[in-house]
Coordinates of C-alpha atoms in Angstrom, one line a residue:
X138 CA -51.2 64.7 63.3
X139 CA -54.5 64.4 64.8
X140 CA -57.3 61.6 63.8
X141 CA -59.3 64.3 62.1
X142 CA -55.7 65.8 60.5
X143 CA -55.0 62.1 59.0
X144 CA -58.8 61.3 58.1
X145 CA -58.8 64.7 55.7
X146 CA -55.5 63.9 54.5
X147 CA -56.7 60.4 53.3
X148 CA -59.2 61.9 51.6
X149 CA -57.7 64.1 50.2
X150 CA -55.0 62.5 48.7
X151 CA -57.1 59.1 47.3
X152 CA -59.9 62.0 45.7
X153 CA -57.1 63.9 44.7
X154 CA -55.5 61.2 42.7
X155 CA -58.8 59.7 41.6
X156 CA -59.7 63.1 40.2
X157 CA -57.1 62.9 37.7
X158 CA -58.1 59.5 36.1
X159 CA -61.4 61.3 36.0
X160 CA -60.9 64.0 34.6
X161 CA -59.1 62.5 31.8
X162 CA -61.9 60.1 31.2
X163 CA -64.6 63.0 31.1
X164 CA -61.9 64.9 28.5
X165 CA -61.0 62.0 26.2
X166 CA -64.3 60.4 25.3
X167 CA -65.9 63.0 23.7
X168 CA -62.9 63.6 21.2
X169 CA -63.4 59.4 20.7
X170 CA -66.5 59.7 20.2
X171 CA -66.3 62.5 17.6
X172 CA -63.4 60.6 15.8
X173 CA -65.8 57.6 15.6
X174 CA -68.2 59.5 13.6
X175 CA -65.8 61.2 11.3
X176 CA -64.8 57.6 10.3
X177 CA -68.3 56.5 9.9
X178 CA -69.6 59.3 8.0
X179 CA -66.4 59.5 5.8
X180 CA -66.9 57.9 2.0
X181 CA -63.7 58.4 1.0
X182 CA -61.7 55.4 1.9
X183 CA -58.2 57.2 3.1
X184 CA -59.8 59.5 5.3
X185 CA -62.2 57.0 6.4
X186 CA -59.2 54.8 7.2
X187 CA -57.3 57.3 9.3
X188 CA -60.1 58.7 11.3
X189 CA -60.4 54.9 12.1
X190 CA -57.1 54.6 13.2
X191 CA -57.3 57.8 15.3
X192 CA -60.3 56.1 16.8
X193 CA -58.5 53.5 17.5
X194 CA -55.6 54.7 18.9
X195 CA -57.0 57.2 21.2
X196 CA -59.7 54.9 22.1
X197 CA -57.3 52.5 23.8
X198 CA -55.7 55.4 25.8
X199 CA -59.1 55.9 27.2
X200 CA -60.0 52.5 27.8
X201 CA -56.5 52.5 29.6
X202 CA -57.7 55.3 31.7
X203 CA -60.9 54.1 32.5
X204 CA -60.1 50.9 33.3
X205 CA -57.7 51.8 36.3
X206 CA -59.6 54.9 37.6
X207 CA -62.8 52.5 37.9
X208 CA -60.2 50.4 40.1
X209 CA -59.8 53.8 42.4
X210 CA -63.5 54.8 42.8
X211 CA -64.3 51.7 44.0
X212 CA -61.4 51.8 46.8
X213 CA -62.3 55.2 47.4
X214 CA -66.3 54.3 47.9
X215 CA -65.2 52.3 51.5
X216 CA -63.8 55.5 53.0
X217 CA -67.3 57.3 53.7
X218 CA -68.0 54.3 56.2
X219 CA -64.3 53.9 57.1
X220 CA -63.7 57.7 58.2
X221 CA -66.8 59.7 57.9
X222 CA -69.8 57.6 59.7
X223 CA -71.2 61.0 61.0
X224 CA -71.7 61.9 57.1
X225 CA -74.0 58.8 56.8
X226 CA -75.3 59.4 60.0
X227 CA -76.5 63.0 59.2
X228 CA -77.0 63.1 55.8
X229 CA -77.3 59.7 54.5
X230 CA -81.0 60.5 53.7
X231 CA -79.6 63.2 51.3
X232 CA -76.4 62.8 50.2
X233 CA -76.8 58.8 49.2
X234 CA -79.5 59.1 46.2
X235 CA -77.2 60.8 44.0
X236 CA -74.1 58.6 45.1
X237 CA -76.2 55.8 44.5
X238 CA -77.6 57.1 41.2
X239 CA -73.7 57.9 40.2
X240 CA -73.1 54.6 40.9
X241 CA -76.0 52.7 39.2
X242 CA -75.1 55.2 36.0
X243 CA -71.2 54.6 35.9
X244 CA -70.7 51.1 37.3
X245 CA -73.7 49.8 35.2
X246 CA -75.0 52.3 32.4
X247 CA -71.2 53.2 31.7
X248 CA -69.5 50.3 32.2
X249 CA -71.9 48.2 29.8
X250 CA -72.1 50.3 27.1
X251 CA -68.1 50.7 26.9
X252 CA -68.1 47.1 27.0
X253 CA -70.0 46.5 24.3
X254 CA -68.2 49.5 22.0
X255 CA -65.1 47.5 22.7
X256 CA -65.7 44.0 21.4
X257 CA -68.0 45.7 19.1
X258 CA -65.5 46.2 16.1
X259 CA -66.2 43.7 13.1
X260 CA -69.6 43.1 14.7
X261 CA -72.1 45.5 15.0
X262 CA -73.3 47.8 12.6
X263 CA -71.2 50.9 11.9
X264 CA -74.4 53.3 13.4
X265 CA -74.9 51.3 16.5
X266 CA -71.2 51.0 17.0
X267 CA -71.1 54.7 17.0
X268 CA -74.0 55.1 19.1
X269 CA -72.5 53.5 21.5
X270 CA -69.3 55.2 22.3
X271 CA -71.9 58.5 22.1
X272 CA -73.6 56.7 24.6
X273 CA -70.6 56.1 27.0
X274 CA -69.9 59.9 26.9
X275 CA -73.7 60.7 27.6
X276 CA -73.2 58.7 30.7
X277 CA -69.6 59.8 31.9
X278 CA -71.4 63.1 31.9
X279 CA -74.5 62.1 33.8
X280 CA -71.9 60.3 36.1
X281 CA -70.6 63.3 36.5
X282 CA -73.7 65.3 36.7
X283 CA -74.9 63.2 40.0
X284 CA -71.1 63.5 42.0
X285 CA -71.5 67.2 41.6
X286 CA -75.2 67.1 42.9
X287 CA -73.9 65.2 45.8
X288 CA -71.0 68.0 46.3
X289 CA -72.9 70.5 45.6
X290 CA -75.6 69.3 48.9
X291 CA -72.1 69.6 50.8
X292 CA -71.1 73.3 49.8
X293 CA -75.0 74.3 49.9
X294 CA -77.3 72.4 51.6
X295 CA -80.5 72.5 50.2
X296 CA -83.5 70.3 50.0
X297 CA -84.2 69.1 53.4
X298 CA -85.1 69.5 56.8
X299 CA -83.4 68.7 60.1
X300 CA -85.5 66.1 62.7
X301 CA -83.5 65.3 65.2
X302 CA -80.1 66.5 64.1
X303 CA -80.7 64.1 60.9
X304 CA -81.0 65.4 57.1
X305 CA -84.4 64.4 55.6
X306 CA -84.2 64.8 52.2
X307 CA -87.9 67.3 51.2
X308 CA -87.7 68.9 48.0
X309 CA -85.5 66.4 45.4
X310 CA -86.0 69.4 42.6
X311 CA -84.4 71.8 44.8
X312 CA -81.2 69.0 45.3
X313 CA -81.0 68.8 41.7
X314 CA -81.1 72.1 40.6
X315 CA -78.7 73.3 43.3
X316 CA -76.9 76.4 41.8
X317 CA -73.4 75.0 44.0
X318 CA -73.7 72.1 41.3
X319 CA -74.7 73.4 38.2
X320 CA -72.4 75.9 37.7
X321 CA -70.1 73.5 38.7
X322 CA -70.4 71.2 36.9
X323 CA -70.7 73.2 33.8
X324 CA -66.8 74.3 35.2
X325 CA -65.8 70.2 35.7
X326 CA -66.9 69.5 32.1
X327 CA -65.4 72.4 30.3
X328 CA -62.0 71.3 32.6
X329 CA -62.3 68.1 31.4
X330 CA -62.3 68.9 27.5
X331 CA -59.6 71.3 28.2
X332 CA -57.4 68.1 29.5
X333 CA -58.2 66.0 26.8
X334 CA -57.5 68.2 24.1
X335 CA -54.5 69.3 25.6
X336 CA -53.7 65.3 25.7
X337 CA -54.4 64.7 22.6
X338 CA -52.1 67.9 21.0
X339 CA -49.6 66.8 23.5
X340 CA -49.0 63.4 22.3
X341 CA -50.0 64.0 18.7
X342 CA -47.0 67.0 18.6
X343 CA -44.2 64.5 20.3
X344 CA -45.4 62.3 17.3
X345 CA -44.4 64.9 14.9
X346 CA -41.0 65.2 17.0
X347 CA -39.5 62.1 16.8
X348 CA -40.9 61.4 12.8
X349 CA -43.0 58.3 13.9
X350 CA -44.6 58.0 10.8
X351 CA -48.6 58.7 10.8
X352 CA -48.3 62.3 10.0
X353 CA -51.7 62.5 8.7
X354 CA -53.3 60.9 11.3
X355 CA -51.7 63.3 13.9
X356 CA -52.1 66.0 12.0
X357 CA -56.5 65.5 12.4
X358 CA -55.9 64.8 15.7
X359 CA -53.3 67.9 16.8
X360 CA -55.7 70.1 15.1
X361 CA -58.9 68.5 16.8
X362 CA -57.1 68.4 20.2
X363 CA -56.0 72.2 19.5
X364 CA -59.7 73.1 18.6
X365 CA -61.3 71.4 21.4
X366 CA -58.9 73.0 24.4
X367 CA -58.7 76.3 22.8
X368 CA -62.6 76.9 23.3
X369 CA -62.9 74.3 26.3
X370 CA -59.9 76.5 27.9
X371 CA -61.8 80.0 27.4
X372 CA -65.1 79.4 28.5
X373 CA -63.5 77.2 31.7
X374 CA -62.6 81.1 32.7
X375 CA -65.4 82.5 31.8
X376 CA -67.5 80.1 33.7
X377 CA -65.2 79.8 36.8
X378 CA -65.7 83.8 37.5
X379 CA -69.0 83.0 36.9
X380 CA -68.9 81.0 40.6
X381 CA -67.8 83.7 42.5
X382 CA -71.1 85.4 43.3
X383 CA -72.3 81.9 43.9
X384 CA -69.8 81.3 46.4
X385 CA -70.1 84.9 47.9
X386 CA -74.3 84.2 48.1
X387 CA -73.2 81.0 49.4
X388 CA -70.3 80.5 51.7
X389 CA -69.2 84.2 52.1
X390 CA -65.7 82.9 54.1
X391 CA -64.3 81.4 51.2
X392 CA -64.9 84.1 48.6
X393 CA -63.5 86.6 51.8
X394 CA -60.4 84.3 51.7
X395 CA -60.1 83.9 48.3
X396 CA -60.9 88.2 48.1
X397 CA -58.2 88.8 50.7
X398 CA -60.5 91.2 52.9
X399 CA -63.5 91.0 55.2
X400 CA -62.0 87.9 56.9
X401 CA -61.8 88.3 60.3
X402 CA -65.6 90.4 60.6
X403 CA -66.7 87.1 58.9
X404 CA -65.0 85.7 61.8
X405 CA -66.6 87.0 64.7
X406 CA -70.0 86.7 63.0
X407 CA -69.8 82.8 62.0
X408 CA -68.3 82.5 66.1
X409 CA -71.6 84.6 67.1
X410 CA -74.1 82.4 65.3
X411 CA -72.3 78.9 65.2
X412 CA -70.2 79.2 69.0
X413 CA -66.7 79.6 69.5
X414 CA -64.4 78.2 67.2
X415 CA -62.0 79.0 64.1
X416 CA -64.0 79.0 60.9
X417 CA -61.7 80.5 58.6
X418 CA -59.8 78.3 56.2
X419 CA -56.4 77.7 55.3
X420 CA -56.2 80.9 53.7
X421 CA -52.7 80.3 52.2
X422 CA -53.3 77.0 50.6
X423 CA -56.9 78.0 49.4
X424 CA -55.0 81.4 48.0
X425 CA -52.3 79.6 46.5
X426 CA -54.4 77.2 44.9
X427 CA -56.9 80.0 43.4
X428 CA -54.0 81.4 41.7
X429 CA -52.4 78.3 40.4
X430 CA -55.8 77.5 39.0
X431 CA -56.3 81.0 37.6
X432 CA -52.3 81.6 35.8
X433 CA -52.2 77.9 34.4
X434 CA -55.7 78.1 33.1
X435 CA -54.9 81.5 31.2
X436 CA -51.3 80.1 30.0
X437 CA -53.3 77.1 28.6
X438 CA -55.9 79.5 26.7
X439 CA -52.8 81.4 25.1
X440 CA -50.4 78.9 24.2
X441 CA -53.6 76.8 22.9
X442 CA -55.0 79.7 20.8
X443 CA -51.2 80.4 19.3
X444 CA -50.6 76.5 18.4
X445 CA -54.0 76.8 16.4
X446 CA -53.3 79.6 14.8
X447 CA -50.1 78.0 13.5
X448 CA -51.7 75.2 12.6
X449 CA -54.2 76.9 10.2
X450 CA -50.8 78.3 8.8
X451 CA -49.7 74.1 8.8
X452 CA -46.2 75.9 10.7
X453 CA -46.9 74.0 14.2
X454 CA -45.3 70.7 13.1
X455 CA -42.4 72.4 11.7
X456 CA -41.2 75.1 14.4
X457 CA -39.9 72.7 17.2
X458 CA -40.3 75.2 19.9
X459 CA -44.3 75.5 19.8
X460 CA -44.2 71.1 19.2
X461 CA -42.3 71.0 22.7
X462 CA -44.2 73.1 24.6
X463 CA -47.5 71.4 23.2
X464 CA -45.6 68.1 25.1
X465 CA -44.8 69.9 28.1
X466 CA -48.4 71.4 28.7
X467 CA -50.1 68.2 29.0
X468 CA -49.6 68.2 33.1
X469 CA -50.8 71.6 33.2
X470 CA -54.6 70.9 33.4
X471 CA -54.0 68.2 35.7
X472 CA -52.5 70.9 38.1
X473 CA -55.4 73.8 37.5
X474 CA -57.9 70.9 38.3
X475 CA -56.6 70.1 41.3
X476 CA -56.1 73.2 42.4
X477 CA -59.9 74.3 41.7
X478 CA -60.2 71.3 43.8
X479 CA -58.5 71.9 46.7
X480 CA -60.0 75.8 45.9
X481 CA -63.6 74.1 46.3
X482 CA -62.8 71.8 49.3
X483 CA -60.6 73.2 51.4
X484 CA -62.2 75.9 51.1
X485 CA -65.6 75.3 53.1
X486 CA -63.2 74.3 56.5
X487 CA -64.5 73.2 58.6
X488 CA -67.2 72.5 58.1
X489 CA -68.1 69.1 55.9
X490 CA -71.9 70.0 55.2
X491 CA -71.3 74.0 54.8
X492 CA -73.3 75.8 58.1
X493 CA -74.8 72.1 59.4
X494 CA -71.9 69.8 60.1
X495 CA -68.4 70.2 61.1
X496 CA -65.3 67.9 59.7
X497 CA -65.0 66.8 63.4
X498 CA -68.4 66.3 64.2
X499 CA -68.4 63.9 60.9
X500 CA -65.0 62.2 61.8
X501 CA -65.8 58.2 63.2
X502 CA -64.5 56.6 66.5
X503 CA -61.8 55.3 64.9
X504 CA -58.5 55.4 66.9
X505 CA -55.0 57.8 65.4
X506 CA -53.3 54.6 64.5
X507 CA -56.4 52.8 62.8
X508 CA -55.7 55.9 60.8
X509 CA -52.4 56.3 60.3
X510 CA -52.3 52.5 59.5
X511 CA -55.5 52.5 56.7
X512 CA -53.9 56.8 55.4
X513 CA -50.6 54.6 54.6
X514 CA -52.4 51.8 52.7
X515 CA -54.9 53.9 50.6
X516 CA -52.4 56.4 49.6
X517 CA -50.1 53.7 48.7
X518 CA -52.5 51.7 46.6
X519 CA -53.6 54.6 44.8
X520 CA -50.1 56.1 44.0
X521 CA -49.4 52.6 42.8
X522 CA -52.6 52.6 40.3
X523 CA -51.5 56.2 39.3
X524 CA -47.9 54.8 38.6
X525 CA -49.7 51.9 36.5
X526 CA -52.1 53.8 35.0
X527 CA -49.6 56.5 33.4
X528 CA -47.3 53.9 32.8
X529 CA -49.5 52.4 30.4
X530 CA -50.6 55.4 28.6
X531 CA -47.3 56.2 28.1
X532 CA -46.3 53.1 26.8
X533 CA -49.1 52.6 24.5
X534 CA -49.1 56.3 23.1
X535 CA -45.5 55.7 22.1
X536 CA -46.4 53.0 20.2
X537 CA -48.9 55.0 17.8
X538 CA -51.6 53.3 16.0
X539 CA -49.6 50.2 14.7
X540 CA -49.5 48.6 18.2
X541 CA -52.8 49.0 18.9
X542 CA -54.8 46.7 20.1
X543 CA -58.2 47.7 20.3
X544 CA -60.5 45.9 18.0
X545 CA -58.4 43.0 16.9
X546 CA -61.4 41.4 15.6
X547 CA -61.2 43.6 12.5
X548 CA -57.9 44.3 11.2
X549 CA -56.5 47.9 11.3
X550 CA -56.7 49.8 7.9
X551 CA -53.9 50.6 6.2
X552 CA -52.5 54.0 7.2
X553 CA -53.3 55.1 3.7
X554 CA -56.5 53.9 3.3
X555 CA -56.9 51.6 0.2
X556 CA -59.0 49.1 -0.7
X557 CA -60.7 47.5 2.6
X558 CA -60.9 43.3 2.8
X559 CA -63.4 41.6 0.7
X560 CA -64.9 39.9 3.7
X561 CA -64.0 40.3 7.4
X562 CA -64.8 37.0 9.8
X563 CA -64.9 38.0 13.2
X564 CA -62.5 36.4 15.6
X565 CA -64.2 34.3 18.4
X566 CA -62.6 34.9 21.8
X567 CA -63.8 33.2 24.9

C-alpha cells in the first residue's frame, strides 16, 4: 500500500469506529432526556418511580457511551496534523472555525452540563435537573451541527476565496448555511434516533426474553424505543433521497456512480478541466455501500412499524419470534450509518476539498513506514476502546436497573413505586 493508501485507511478506520460511539450518543440522549421528564412531570408515585428507573438505567448506558467515544475524538483530533498538513495548509482558514466551535461546544458546553446532570441526583432541583440532561442533547446536536458544517465545506466548498492557493474564509453565512450540511445533517440526526430507538427496543425485548423482572419498566421503554425508530427510520429515507439532487447539483461523479450511467463522459470532462488523472471513485464500494444503506434502512422501517403495531395489540412481548429479531436489529443501524458514510466519503475521490484539493495533494511528508507504524497503533487503540466500550454496555444492560449505578446519592425507587423516603441526605464524595 502506498503512503496516501495507508493515510486514508487510518482515517478511515479511527472515523469509522468513532462514528459509531457517536452516533449512539446523538440517538440515546434524546430518549434520556424524554424519560427524565416523564418522571418529573408524573404525580402518580409508581409511574413516577419507573420512568425514574428507566432514566436511570438508560442514562448510564449513555454515560457509558459517551465517556469512551470522547476518549476516541480526542485521538482522532492529532490525525489532521499527523496525516493531512496540506488540509491545514489550504483550508485551515476555513475548515478550523467550525472544528474549533465543535470542539469548544462538546468538550466544554457538553461535557459540563453532563457532568453536572450526573452528580446532580438528590441535589438539584427536579426542573433544573431536567434542564439539564435537555441541555446536553441541545449541545450533542449543535456538536453535531458544526462537524457537518465542517464536512459539508469539504463536499462543497463554499464561502471563500483562493489567494495564493490558500482558502480565505469570505462569507461565514454562506459556510453555515451550506445546503451539503444541512440536509445532512438533518439525515445524521434522524440516523441517530433511528439507532437509539432501535437500542433501546433491542435490549428492552431481550429483557422480556429471559423474564428479568421489570416488565413494566421495559414495557415504556420497548414502546418508546419502537415509537422513536419507527418515525426516525421513515423520514431517514425520505430525507436521504432528498440529497440526491444535492449531490447531483454538487458533485455530479458520485450521483453518476451511485446512478450507474454517465460515468465515463463525466470522466473526460473532470480530465479536461482539472488535467489528466482518474476522478472516478471506487464505484463498487461506493455502490455496495448505497445499497447496504438503502435495504437495511427499509428493513428497519418495516420490522420497526410491525413490532409497534404489535405492541399496541400488547402481542410483542409474548410472540418470541418478533422479541428476537427486535435483539438481532440493534447492529443494523450501525451498518446503514456507516455505509452512508463511506457513501458520502468515498464517494468525492479524490479529491479531499471536492474540485480544490486532491487527497494526494493534502497527504504530509511523512514516510510509508511512519504510516504503516502510527495506521497500526490508532486502529489498535480504537478497536480496543470499541471492544471496552461494548463490553460495558453489555454488561451493564444485562444487569437492568437494580445494578445501576447512576445516582447513588439518592436511592433507587422501588420498582413499584411506593411511598418515597421521608428525607434523603445526599452522600458526600470527594
Amino acid at each position: 500500500m502506498s503512503a496516501a493508501d495507508l493515510a486514508r485507511l487510518q482515517f478511515a478506520a479511527t472515523t469509522g469506529i468513532h462514528w459509531l460511539f457517536v452516533i449512539l450518543t446523538m440517538g440515546l440522549v434524546p430518549l434520556v432526556a424524554i424519560m427524565h421528564t416523564r418522571a418529573a412531570l408524573s404525580r402518580d408515585p409508581a409511574t413516577r418511580a419507573t420512568w425514574e428507573r428507566m432514566t436511570r438505567f438508560w442514562g448510564q448506558l449513555y454515560v457509558v457511551n459517551y465517556a469512551v467515544g470522547i476518549a476516541t475524538g480526542l485521538v482522532m483530533e492529532f490525525q489532521f496534523g499527523l496525516s493531512w498538513s496540506g488540509l491545514s495548509k489550504f483550508a485551515g482558514n476555513v475548515f478550523g472555525a467550525p472544528l474549533a466551535l465543535e470542539t469548544l461546544i462538546a468538550f466544554f458546553a457538553e461535557s459540563t452540563f453532563l457532568g453536572m446532570w450526573i452528580f446532580g441526583w438528590g441535589r438539584l432541583r427536579r426542573g433544573v435537573h431536567v434542564a439539564l440532561i435537555w441541555l446536553v442533547a441541545l449541545t450533542a446536536y449543535a456538536s453535531a451541527y458544526w462537524i457537518m458544517v465542517a464536512n459539508g465545506f469539504l463536499q462543497h466548498p463554499v464561502g471563500h476565496e483562493l489567494r495564493d492557493g490558500v482558502a480565505y474564509l469570505t462569507d461565514f453565512g454562506a459556510l453555515l448555511t451550506n445546503d451539503s450540511a444541512l440536509i445532512a445533517l438533518q439525515h445524521v440526526a434522524l440516523a441517530a434516533l433511528t439507532t437509539g430507538g432501535v437500542f433501546v427496543a433491542g435490549v428492552s425485548a431481550w429483557h422480556f426474553l429471559r423474564h428479568t423482572g421489570e416488565a413494566r419498566l421495559f414495557r415504556a421503554s420497548l414502546r418508546l424505543g419502537l415509537w422513536v425508530s419507527t418515525i426516525a427510520s421513515f423520514f431517514v429515507v425520505v430525507v436521504g433521497e432528498q440529497q440526491r439532487p444535492v449531490i447531483a447539483a454538487t458533485q455530479p461523479m458520485k450521483e453518476a456512480v451511485i446512478r450507474g450511467s454517465g460515468v465515463a463522459e463525466l470522466q473526460e470532462r473532470l480530465a479536461a478541466e482539472h488535467g489528466p488523472g482518474n476522478y472516478v471513485p471506487w464505484e463498487e464500494t461506493v455502490r455496495f455501500s448505497m445499497d447496504a444503506m438503502t435495504l437495511i434502512g427499509n428493513t428497519v422501517s418495516t420490522i420497526t412499524l410491525i413490532a409497534l403495531v404489535l405492541v399496541w395489540k400488547d402481542r410483542v412481548v409474548r410472540w418470541r419470534p418478533v422479541a428476537w429479531v427486535l435483539v438481532a436489529m440493534i447492529p443494523f443501524p450501525f451498518l446503514a450509518s456507516v455505509g452512508g458514510w463511506v457513501v458520502r466519503e468515498v464517494g468525492r475521490q479524490p479529491w479531499l476539498v471536492y474540485g480544490e484539493l486532491t487527497v494526494e495533494e493534502a497527504l504530509s511528508n511523512v514516510s510509508r513506514s511512519s504510516l504503516l507504524v502510527s495506521c497500526a497503533a490508532f486502529v489498535t487503540l480504537f478497536l480496543a476502546l470499541a471492544t471496552t466500550n461494548w463490553t460495558l454496555i453489555t454488561r451493564f444492560a444485562r444487569k437492568g436497573p437494580g445494578a445501576t449505578q447512576l445516582g447513588v446519592t439518592e436511592p433507587l425507587p422501588p420498582p413499584g413505586g411506593g411511598p418515597e423516603p421521608e428525607e434523603r441526605q445526599p452522600v458526600a464524595t470527594y
